[in-house]
Short mmCIF file of C-alpha atoms in Angstrom, two decimals:
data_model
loop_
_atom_site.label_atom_id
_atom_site.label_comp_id
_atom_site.label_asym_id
_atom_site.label_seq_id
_atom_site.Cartn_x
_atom_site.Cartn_y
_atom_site.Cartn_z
CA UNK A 217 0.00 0.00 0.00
CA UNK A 218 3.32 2.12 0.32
CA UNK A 219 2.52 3.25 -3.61
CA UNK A 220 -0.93 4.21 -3.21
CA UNK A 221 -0.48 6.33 0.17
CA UNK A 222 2.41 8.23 -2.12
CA UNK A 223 0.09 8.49 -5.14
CA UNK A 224 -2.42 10.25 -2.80
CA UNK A 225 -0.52 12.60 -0.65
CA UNK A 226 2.73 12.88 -2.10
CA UNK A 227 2.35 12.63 -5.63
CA UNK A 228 5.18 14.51 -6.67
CA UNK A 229 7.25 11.58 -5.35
CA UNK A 230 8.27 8.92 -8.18
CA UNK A 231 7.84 5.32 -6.41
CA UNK A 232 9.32 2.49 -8.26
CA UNK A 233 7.79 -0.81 -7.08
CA UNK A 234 10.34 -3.80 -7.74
CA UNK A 235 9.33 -7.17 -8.64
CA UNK A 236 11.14 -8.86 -6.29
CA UNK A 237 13.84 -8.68 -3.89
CA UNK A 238 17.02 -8.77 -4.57
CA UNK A 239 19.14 -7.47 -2.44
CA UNK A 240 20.03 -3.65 -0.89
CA UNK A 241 22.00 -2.77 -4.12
CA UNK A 242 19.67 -4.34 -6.59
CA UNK A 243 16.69 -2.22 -4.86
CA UNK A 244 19.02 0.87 -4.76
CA UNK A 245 20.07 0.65 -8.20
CA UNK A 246 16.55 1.29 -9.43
CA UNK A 247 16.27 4.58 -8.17
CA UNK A 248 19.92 5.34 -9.58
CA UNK A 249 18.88 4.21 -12.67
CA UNK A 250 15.78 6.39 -12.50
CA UNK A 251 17.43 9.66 -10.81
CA UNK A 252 18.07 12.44 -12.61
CA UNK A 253 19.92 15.08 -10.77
CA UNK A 254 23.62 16.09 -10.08
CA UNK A 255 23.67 14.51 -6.90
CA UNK A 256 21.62 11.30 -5.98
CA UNK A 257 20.95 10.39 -2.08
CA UNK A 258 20.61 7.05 -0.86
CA UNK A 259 19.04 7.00 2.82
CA UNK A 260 17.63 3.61 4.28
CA UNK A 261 14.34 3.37 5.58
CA UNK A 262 16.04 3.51 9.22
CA UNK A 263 17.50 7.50 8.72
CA UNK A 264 15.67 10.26 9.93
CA UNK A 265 16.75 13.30 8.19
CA UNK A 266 17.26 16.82 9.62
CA UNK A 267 16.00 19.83 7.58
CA UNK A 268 19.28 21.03 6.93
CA UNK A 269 20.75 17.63 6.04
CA UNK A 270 20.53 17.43 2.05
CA UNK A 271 21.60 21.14 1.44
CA UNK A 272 24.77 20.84 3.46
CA UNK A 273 26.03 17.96 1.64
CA UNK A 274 25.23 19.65 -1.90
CA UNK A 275 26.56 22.78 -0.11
CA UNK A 276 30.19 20.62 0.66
CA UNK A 277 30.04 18.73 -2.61
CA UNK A 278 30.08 22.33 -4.57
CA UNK A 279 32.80 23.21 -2.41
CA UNK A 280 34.95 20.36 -2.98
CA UNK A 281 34.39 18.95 -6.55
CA UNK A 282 36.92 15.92 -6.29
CA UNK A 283 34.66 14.32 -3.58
CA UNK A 284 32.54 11.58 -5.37
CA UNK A 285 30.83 10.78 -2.44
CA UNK A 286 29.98 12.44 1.01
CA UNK A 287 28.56 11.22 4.27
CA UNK A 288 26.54 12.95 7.10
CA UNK A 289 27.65 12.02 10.79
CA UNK A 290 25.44 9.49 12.20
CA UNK A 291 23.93 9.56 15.53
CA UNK A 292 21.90 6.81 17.49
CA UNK A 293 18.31 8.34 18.71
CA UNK A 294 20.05 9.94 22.31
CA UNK A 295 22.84 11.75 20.54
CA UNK A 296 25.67 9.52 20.77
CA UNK A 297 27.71 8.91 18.10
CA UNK A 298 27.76 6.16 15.80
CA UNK A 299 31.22 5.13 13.86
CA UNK A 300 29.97 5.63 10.28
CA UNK A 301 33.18 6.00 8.66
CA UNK A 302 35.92 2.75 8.95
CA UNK A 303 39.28 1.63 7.53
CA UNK A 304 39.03 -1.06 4.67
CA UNK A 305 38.85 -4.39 6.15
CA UNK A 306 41.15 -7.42 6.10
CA UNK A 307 40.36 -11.24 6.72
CA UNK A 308 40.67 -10.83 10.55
CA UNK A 309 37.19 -8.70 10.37
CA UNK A 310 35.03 -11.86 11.27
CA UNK A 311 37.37 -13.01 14.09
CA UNK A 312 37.74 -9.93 15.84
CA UNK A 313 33.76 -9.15 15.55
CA UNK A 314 32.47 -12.76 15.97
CA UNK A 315 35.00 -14.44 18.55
CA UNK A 316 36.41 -14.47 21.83
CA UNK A 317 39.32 -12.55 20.17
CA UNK A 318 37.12 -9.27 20.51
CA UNK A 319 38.25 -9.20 24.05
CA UNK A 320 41.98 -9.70 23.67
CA UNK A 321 44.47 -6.59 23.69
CA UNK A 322 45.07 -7.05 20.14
CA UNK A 323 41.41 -7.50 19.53
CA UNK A 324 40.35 -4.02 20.31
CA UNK A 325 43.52 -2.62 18.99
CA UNK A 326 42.54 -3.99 15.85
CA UNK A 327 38.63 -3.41 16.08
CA UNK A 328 39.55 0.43 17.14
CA UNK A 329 41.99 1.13 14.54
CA UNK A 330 39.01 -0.02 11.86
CA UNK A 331 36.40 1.92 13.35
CA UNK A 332 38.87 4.69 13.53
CA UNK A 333 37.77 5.32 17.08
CA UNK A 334 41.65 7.24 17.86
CA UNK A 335 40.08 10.52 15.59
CA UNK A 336 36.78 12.95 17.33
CA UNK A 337 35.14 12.69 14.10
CA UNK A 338 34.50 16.52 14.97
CA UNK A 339 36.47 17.54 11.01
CA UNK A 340 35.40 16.90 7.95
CA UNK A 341 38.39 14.56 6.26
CA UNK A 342 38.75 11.84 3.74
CA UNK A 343 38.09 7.94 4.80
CA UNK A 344 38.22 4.68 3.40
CA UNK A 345 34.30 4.10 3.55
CA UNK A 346 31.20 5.22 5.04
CA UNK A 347 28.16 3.36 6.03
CA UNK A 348 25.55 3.16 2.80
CA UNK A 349 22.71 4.48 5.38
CA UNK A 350 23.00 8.00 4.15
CA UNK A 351 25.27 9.32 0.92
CA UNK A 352 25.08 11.94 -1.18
CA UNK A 353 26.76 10.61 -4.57
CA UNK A 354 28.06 12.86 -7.58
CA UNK A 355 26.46 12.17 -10.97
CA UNK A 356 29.31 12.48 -12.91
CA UNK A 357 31.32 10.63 -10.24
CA UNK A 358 28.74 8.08 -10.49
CA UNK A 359 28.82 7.65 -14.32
CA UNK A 360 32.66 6.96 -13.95
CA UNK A 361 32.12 4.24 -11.41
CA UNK A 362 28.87 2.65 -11.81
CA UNK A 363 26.18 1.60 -9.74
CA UNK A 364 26.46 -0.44 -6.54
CA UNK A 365 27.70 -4.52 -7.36
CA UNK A 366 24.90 -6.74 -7.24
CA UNK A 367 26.69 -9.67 -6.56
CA UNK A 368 26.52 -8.49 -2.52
CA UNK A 369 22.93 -9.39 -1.72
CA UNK A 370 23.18 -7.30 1.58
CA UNK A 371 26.35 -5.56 3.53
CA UNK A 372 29.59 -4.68 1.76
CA UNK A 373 28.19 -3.42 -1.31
CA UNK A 374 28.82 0.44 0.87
CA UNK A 375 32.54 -0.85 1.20
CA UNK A 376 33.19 -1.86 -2.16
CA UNK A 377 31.62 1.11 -3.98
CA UNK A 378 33.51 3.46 -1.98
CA UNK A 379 36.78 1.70 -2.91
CA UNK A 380 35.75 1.54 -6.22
CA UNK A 381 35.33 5.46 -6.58
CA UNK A 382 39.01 5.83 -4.94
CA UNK A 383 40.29 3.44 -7.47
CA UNK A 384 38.72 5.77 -9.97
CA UNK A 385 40.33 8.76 -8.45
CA UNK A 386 37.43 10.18 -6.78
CA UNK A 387 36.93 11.30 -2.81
CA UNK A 388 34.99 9.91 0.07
CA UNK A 389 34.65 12.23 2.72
CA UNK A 390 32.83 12.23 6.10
CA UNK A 391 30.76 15.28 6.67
CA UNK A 392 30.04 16.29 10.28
CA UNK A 393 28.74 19.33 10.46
CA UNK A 394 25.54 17.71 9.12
CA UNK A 395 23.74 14.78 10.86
CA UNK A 396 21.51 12.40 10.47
CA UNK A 397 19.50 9.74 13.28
CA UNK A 398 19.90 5.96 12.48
CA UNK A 399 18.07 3.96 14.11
CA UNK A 400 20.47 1.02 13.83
CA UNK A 401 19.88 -2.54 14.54
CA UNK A 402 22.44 -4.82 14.08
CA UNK A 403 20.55 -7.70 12.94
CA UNK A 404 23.74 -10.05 12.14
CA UNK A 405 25.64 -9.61 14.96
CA UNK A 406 26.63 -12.16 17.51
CA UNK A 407 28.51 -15.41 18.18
CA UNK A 408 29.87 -17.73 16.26
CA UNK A 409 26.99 -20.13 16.64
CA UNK A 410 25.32 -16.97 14.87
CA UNK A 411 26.33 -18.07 11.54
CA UNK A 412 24.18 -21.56 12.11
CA UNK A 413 20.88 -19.62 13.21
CA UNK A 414 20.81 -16.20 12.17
CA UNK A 415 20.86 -16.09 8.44
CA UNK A 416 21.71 -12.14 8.25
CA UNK A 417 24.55 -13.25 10.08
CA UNK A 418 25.55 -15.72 6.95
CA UNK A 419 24.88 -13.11 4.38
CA UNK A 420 26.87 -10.94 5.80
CA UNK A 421 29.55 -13.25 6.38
CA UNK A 422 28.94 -14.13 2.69
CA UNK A 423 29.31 -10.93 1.39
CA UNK A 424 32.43 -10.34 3.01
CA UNK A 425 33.94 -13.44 1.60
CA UNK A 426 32.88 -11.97 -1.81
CA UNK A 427 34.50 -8.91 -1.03
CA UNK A 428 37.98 -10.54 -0.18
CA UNK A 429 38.11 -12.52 -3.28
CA UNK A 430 37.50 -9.62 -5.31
CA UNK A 431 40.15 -7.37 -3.79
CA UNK A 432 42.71 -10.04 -3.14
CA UNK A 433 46.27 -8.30 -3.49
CA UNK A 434 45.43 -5.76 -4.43
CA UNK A 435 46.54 -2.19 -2.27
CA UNK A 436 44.46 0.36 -0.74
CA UNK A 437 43.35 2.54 -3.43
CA UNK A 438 42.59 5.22 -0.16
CA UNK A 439 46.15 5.03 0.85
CA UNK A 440 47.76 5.12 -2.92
CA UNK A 441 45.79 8.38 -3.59
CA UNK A 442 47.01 10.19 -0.83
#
């Protein structure tokens, strides 16, 4: 009924109804395909945006034309901050997130060095990857790139499109003088025995083994720019 309630109160908006479901990029792809401004925004159901949100990311992404793709600082519903913006990830990810190993000196070393937790995230600066909750992408960034990869049914597709517009010589930057609420829930985390019960938990693990055999040795695009 999502349609019909548009149709009738909001019928400037264009609603695309897919035929099935396949996957956060497929569904996102649609409205890429059918956007047709400078900038496309892709915010998940789960974002609740401020008035001010969209204009300040057009307003940086004017000011700083090499950025292909900018991000708003995320906050959970009481103001705390959310780590929106991480360091490409290795094969260790699942072990340090998913195992006892989360709790070991190197552990958190390793799990705060990815979420970049040693930075206030109070500047504006260039990152590896933001969270695919809320981005402002630039059209002609976007024609240079290409949509998000399908082949990641849910979780990593964010990751891999932001590499891919470093590898094609374009920014990512984190943005926090704008915010946005996300009302997270982290539906695929857990233990190990998550994997068995929680299929979220083997998509994403899925996804991520996707992601490593596409980028295997090959360097940090991120890190070769700068």
């Amino acid at each position: 009924g999502v349609g019909e309630m548009l149709g009738q109160y909001y019928p400037h908006v264009t609603f695309v109804q897919a035929q099935h479901n396949g996957g956060y990029a497929y569904g996102n792809n649609i409205g890429i395909r059918r956007a047709k401004g400078r900038y496309i925004m892709i915010a998940n159901p789960d974002i609740v945006l401020s008035s001010t949100l969209v204009e300040g990311l057009v307003d940086f992404m004017e000011a700083h034309p090499s950025v292909g793709i900018a991000g708003p600082r995320l906050v959970n519903p009481d103001g705390t901050l959310q780590h929106s913006c991480l360091r490409f990830p290795d094969m260790m990810l699942p072990l340090f997130r998913r195992t006892f190993l989360a709790r070991t000196g190197w552990g958190r070393r390793w799990l705060s060095r990815y979420f970049m937790e040693e930075w206030d995230h109070a500047s504006a600066r260039d990152v590896d990857w933001l969270f695919g909750a809320c981005l402002l992408v630039r059209r002609e960034a976007l024609d240079a790139v290409g949509p998000l990869d399908e082949q990641f049914f849910l979780y990593l597709e964010d990751t891999d499109w932001c590499r891919r517009f470093w590898e094609k010589g374009w920014q990512v930057y984190y943005v926090p003088t704008v915010s946005a609420i996300h009302l997270l829930r982290r539906s695929s985390e857990g233990s190990p025995l998550s994997i068995i019960f929680n299929r979220t938990a083997r998509v994403h693990l899925g996804s991520f083994i996707r992601y490593l055999i596409k980028y295997k040795g090959k360097s940090n695009p991120h890190q070769l720019a700068t």
